[in-house]
Tab-separated table of C-alpha atoms in Angstrom:
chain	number	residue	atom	x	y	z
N	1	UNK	CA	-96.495	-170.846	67.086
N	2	UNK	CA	-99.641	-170.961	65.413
N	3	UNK	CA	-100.314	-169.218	61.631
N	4	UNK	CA	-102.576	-166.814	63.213
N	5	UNK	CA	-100.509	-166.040	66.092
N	6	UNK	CA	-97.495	-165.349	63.416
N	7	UNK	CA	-99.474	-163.300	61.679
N	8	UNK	CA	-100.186	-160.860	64.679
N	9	UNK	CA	-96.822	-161.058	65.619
N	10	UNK	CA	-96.024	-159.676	62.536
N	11	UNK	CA	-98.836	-157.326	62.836
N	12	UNK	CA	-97.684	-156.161	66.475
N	13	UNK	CA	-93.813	-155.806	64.968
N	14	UNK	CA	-95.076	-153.596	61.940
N	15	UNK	CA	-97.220	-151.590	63.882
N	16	UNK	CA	-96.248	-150.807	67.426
N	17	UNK	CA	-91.990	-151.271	66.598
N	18	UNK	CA	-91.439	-150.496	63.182
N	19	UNK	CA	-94.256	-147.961	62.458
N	20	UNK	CA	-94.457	-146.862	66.219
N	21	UNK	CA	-95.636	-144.120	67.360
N	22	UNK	CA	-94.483	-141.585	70.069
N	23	UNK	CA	-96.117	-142.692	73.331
N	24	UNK	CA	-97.183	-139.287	74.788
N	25	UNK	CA	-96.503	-135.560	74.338
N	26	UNK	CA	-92.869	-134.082	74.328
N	27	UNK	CA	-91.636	-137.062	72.776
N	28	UNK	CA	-90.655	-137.922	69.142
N	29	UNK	CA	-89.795	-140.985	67.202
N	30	UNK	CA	-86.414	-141.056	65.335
N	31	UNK	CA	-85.277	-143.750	62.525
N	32	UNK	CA	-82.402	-144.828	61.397
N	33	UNK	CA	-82.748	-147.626	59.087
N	34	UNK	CA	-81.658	-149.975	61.722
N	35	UNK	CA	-83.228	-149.103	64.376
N	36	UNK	CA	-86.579	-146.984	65.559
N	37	UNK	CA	-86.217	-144.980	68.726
N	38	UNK	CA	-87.522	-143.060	71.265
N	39	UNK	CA	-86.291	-139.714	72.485
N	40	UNK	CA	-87.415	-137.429	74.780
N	41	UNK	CA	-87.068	-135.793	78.500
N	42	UNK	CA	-85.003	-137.211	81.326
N	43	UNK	CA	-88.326	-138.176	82.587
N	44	UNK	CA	-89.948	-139.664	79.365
N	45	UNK	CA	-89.122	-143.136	78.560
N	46	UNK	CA	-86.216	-143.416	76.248
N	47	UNK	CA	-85.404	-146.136	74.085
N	48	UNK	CA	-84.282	-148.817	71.193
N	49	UNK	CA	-88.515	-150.187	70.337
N	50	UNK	CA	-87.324	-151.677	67.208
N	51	UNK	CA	-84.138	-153.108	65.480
N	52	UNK	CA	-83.837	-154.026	61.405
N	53	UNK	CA	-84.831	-158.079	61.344
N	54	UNK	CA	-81.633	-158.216	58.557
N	55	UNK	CA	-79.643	-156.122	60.849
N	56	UNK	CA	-75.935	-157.938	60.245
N	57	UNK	CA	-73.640	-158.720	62.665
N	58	UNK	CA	-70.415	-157.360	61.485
N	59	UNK	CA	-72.612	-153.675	62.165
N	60	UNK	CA	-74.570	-154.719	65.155
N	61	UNK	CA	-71.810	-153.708	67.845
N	62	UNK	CA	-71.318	-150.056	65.561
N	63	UNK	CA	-75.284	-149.812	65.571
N	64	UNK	CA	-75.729	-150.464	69.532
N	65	UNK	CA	-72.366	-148.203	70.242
N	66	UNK	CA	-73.955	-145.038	67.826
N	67	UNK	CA	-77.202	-145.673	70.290
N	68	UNK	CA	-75.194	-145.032	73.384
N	69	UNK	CA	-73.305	-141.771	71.816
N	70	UNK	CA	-76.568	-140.609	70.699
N	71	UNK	CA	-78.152	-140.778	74.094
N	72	UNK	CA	-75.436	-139.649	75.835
N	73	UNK	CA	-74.965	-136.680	73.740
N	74	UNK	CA	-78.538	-135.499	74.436
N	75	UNK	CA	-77.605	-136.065	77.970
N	76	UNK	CA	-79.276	-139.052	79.155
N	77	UNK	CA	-77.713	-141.023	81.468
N	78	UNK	CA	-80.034	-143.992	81.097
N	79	UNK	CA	-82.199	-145.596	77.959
N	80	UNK	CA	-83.321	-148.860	77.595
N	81	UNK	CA	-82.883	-151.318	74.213
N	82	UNK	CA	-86.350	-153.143	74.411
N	83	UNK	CA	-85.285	-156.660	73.161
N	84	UNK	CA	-87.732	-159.292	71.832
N	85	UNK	CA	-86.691	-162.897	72.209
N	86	UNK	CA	-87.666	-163.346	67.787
N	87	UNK	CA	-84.953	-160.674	67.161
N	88	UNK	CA	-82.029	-160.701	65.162
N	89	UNK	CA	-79.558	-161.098	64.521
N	90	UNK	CA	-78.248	-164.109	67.018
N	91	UNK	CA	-76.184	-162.997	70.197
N	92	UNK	CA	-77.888	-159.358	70.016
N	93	UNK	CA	-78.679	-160.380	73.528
N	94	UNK	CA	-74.800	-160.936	74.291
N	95	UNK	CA	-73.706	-157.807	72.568
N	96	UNK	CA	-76.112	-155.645	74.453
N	97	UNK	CA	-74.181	-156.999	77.891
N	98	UNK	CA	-71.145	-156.818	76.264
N	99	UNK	CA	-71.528	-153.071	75.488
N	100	UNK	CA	-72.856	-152.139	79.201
N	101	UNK	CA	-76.473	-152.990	79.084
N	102	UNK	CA	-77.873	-154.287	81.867
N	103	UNK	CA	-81.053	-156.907	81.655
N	104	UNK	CA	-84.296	-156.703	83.508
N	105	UNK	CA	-86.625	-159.475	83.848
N	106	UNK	CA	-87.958	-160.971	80.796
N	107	UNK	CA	-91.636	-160.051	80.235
N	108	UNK	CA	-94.242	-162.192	77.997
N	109	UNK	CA	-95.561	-159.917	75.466
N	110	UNK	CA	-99.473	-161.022	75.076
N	111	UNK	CA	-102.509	-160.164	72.693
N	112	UNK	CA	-105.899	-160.415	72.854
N	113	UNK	CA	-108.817	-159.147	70.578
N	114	UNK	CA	-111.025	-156.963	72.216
N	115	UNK	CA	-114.010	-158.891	71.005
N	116	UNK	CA	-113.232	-161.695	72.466
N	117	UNK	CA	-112.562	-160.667	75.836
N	118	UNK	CA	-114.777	-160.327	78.556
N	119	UNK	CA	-116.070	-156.957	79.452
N	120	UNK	CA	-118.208	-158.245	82.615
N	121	UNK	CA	-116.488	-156.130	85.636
N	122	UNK	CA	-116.876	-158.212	88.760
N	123	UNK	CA	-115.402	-156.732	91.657
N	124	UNK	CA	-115.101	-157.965	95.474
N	125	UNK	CA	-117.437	-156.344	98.342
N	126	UNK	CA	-116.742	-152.522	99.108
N	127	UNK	CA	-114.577	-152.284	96.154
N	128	UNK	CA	-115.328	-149.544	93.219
N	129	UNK	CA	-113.536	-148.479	90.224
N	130	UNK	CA	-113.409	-145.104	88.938
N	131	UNK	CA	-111.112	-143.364	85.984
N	132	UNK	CA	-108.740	-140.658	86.448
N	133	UNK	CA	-109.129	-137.219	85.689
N	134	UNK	CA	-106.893	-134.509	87.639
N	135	UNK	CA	-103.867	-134.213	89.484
N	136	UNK	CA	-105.420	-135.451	92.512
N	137	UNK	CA	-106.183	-138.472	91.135
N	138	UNK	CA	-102.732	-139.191	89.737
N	139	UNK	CA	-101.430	-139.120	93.153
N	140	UNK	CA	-103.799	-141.735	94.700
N	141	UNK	CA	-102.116	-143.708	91.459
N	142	UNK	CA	-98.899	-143.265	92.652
N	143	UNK	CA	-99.962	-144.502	96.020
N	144	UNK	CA	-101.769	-147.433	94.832
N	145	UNK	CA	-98.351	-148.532	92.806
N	146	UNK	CA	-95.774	-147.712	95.787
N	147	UNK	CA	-97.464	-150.035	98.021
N	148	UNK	CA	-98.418	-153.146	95.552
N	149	UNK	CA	-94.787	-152.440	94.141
N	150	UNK	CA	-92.386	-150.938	96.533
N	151	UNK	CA	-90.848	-149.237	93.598
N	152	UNK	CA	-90.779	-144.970	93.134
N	153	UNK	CA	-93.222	-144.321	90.703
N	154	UNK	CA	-91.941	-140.845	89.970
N	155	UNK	CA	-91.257	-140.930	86.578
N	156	UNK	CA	-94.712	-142.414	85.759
N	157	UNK	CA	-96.029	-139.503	87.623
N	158	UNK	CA	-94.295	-137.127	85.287
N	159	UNK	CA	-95.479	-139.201	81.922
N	160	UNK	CA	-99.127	-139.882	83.737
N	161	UNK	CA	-99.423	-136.131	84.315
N	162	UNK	CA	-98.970	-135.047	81.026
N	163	UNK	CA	-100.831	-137.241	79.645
N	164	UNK	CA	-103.840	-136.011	81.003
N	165	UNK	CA	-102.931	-132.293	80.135
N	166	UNK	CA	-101.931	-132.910	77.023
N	167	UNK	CA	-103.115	-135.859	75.267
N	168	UNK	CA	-106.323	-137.202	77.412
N	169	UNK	CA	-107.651	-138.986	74.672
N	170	UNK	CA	-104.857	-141.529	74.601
N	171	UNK	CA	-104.901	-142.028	78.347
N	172	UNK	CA	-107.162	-144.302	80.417
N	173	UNK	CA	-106.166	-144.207	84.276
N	174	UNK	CA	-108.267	-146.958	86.477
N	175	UNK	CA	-108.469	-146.596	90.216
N	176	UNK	CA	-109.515	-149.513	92.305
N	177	UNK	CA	-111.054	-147.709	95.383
N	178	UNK	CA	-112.049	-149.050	99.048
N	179	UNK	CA	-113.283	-145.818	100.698
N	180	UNK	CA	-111.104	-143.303	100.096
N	181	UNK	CA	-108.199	-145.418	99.914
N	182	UNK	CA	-106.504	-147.000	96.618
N	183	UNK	CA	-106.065	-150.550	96.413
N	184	UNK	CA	-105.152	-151.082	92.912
N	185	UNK	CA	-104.435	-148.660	90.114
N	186	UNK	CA	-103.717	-149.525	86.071
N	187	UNK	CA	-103.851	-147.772	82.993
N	188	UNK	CA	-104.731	-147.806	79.353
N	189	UNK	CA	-102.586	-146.078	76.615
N	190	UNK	CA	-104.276	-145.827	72.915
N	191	UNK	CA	-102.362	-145.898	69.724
N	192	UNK	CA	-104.489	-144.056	67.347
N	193	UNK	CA	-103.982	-145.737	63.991
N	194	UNK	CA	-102.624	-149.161	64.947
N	195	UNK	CA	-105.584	-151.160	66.457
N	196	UNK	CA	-103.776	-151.690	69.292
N	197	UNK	CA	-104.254	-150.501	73.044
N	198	UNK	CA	-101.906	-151.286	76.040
N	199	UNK	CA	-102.304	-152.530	79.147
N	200	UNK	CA	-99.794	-151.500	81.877
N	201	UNK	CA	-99.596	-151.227	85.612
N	202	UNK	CA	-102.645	-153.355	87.406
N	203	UNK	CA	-100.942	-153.625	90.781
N	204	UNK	CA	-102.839	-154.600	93.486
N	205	UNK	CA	-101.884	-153.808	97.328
N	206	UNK	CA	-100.988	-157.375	99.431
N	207	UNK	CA	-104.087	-157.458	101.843
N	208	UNK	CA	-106.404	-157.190	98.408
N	209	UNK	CA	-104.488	-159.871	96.127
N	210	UNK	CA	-106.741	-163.048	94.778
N	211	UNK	CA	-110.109	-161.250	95.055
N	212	UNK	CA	-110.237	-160.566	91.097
N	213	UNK	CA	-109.627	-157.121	90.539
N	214	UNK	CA	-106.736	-157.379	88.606
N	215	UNK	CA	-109.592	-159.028	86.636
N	216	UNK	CA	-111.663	-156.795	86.975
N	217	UNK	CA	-109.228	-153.940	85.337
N	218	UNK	CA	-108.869	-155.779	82.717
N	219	UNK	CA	-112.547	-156.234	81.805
N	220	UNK	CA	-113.095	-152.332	82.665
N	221	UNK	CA	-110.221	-151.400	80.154
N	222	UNK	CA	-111.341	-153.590	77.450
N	223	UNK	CA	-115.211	-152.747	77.703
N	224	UNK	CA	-113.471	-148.540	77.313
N	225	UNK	CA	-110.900	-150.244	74.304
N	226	UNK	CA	-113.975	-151.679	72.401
N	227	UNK	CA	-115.953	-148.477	72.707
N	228	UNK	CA	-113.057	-146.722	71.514
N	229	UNK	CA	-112.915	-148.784	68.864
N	230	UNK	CA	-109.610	-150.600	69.408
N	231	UNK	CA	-109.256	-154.361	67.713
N	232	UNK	CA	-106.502	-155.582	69.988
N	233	UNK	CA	-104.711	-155.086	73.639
N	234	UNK	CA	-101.207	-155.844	74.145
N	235	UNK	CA	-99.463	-156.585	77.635
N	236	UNK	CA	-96.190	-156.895	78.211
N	237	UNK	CA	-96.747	-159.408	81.366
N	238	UNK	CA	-94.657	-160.678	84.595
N	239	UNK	CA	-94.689	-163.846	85.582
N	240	UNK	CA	-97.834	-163.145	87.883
N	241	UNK	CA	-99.882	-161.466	85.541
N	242	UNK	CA	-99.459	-163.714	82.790
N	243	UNK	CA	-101.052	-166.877	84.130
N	244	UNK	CA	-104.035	-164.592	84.488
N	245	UNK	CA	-104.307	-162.973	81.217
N	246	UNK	CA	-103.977	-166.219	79.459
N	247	UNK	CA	-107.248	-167.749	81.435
N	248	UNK	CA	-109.017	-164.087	80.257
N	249	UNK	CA	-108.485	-165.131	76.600
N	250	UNK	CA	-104.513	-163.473	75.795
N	251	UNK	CA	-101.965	-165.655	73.908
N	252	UNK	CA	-98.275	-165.179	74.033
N	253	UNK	CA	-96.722	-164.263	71.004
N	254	UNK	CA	-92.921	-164.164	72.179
N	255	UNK	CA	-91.010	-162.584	75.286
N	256	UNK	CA	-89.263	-159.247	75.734
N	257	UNK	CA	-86.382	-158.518	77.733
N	258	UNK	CA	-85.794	-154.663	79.050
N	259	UNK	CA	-82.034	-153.794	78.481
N	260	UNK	CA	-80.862	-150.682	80.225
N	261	UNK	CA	-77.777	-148.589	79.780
N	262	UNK	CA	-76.308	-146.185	82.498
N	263	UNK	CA	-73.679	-143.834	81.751
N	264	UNK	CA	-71.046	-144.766	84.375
């Protein structure tokens, strides 16, 4: 890795993990020294964001073990550990399975600043963008990501929602519309105080794939993150998104693996 791309790293880990922030209304950050969590509803996401780089391995298994008491005694029956592939200490990976976790598929976390992204939206014939502002809206969301997905998107509807009643300003919703139908939907969540703006969802239904409007999402949320003054956008990318980001000017900075515990 590059200096410069160590130097965001670094700037991404202090930031967004160490320093973070909660991600929407209802939910607070806790700390613990060794690690920096997320708690909220059933509904809100709930999770490890950030573990102590010195964390030692004689008290990693104690440290992961007090995370599972500590959800389970608010009731959860399901957090997540979100595991970057430059933590330590070695075998944290190992230990995570070995206490229950279960791992999703590894995502490349990506960065990008905002100046030097394109902002040109360039969009296929009879497609048009539009944001999201009501309830209404959120459900043509939901549609949009059922059908590009085929996964429930139920507990983004709860998060979405709120969101936009609550905390509007940290919230950009992006509809990708052919009539009154949804093609695509993504979103945009702000992180007042960190320079940094996400970039989640971007699903695209099959029959509109490979006519640029995951591109085009992407321009439309940076042209919104530069206006709003953001210096960087961070995507935590699959394997199909990725190649695409990195052609639109993103470089990957490391990988992060989801690890999810269910109480059995």
């Amino acid at each position: 890795m590059n200096p410069d791309h160590e130097a965001l790293l670094a700037l991404f880990d202090r930031e967004m993990r160490e320093h973070a922030r909660p991600d929407g209304p209802g939910v607070r950050i806790e700390r613990t020294g060794e690690v920096v969590r997320q708690v909220g509803a059933a509904d809100d996401w709930n999770g490890v964001v950030w573990s102590a780089p010195d964390l030692d391995p004689a008290r990693a298994d104690a440290v992961i073990a007090a995370q599972v008491a500590h959800y389970e005694a608010l009731g959860h029956g399901e957090f997540e550990w979100k595991l970057y592939a430059h933590d330590g200490p070695a075998g944290l990976a190992d230990r995570l399975l070995a206490a229950g976790f279960e791992a999703a598929e590894p995502e490349t976390l990506l960065v990008a600043p905002v100046a030097e992204l394109s902002t040109a939206v360039e969009l296929p014939d009879g497609v048009r963008l539009r944001t999201v502002n009501d309830a209404d809206d959120v459900e043509l969301m939901a549609r949009a990501h059922e059908r590009a997905f085929g996964s429930d998107w139920s507990r983004l509807r709860h998060q979405v929602l709120a969101r936009l009643a609550e905390d509007p300003d940290g919230f950009v919703g992006v509809l990708a519309m052919v009539g009154e139908e949804p093609v695509s939907s993504a979103r945009m969540e702000l992180y007042p105080g960190t320079g940094f703006a996400g970039l989640w969802g971007g699903g695209t239904v099959e029959a509109w794939r490979g006519k640029g409007i995951y591109r085009a999402l992407v321009a439309f949320r940076a042209r919104i993150a530069a206006e709003r003054g953001c210096r960087y956008l961070q995507v935590d990318a699959s394997e199909m998104s990725s190649p695409i980001l990195r052609r639109l000017g993103f470089a990957a900075l490391s990988t992060t693996t989801p690890y999810v515990y269910r109480s059995h």
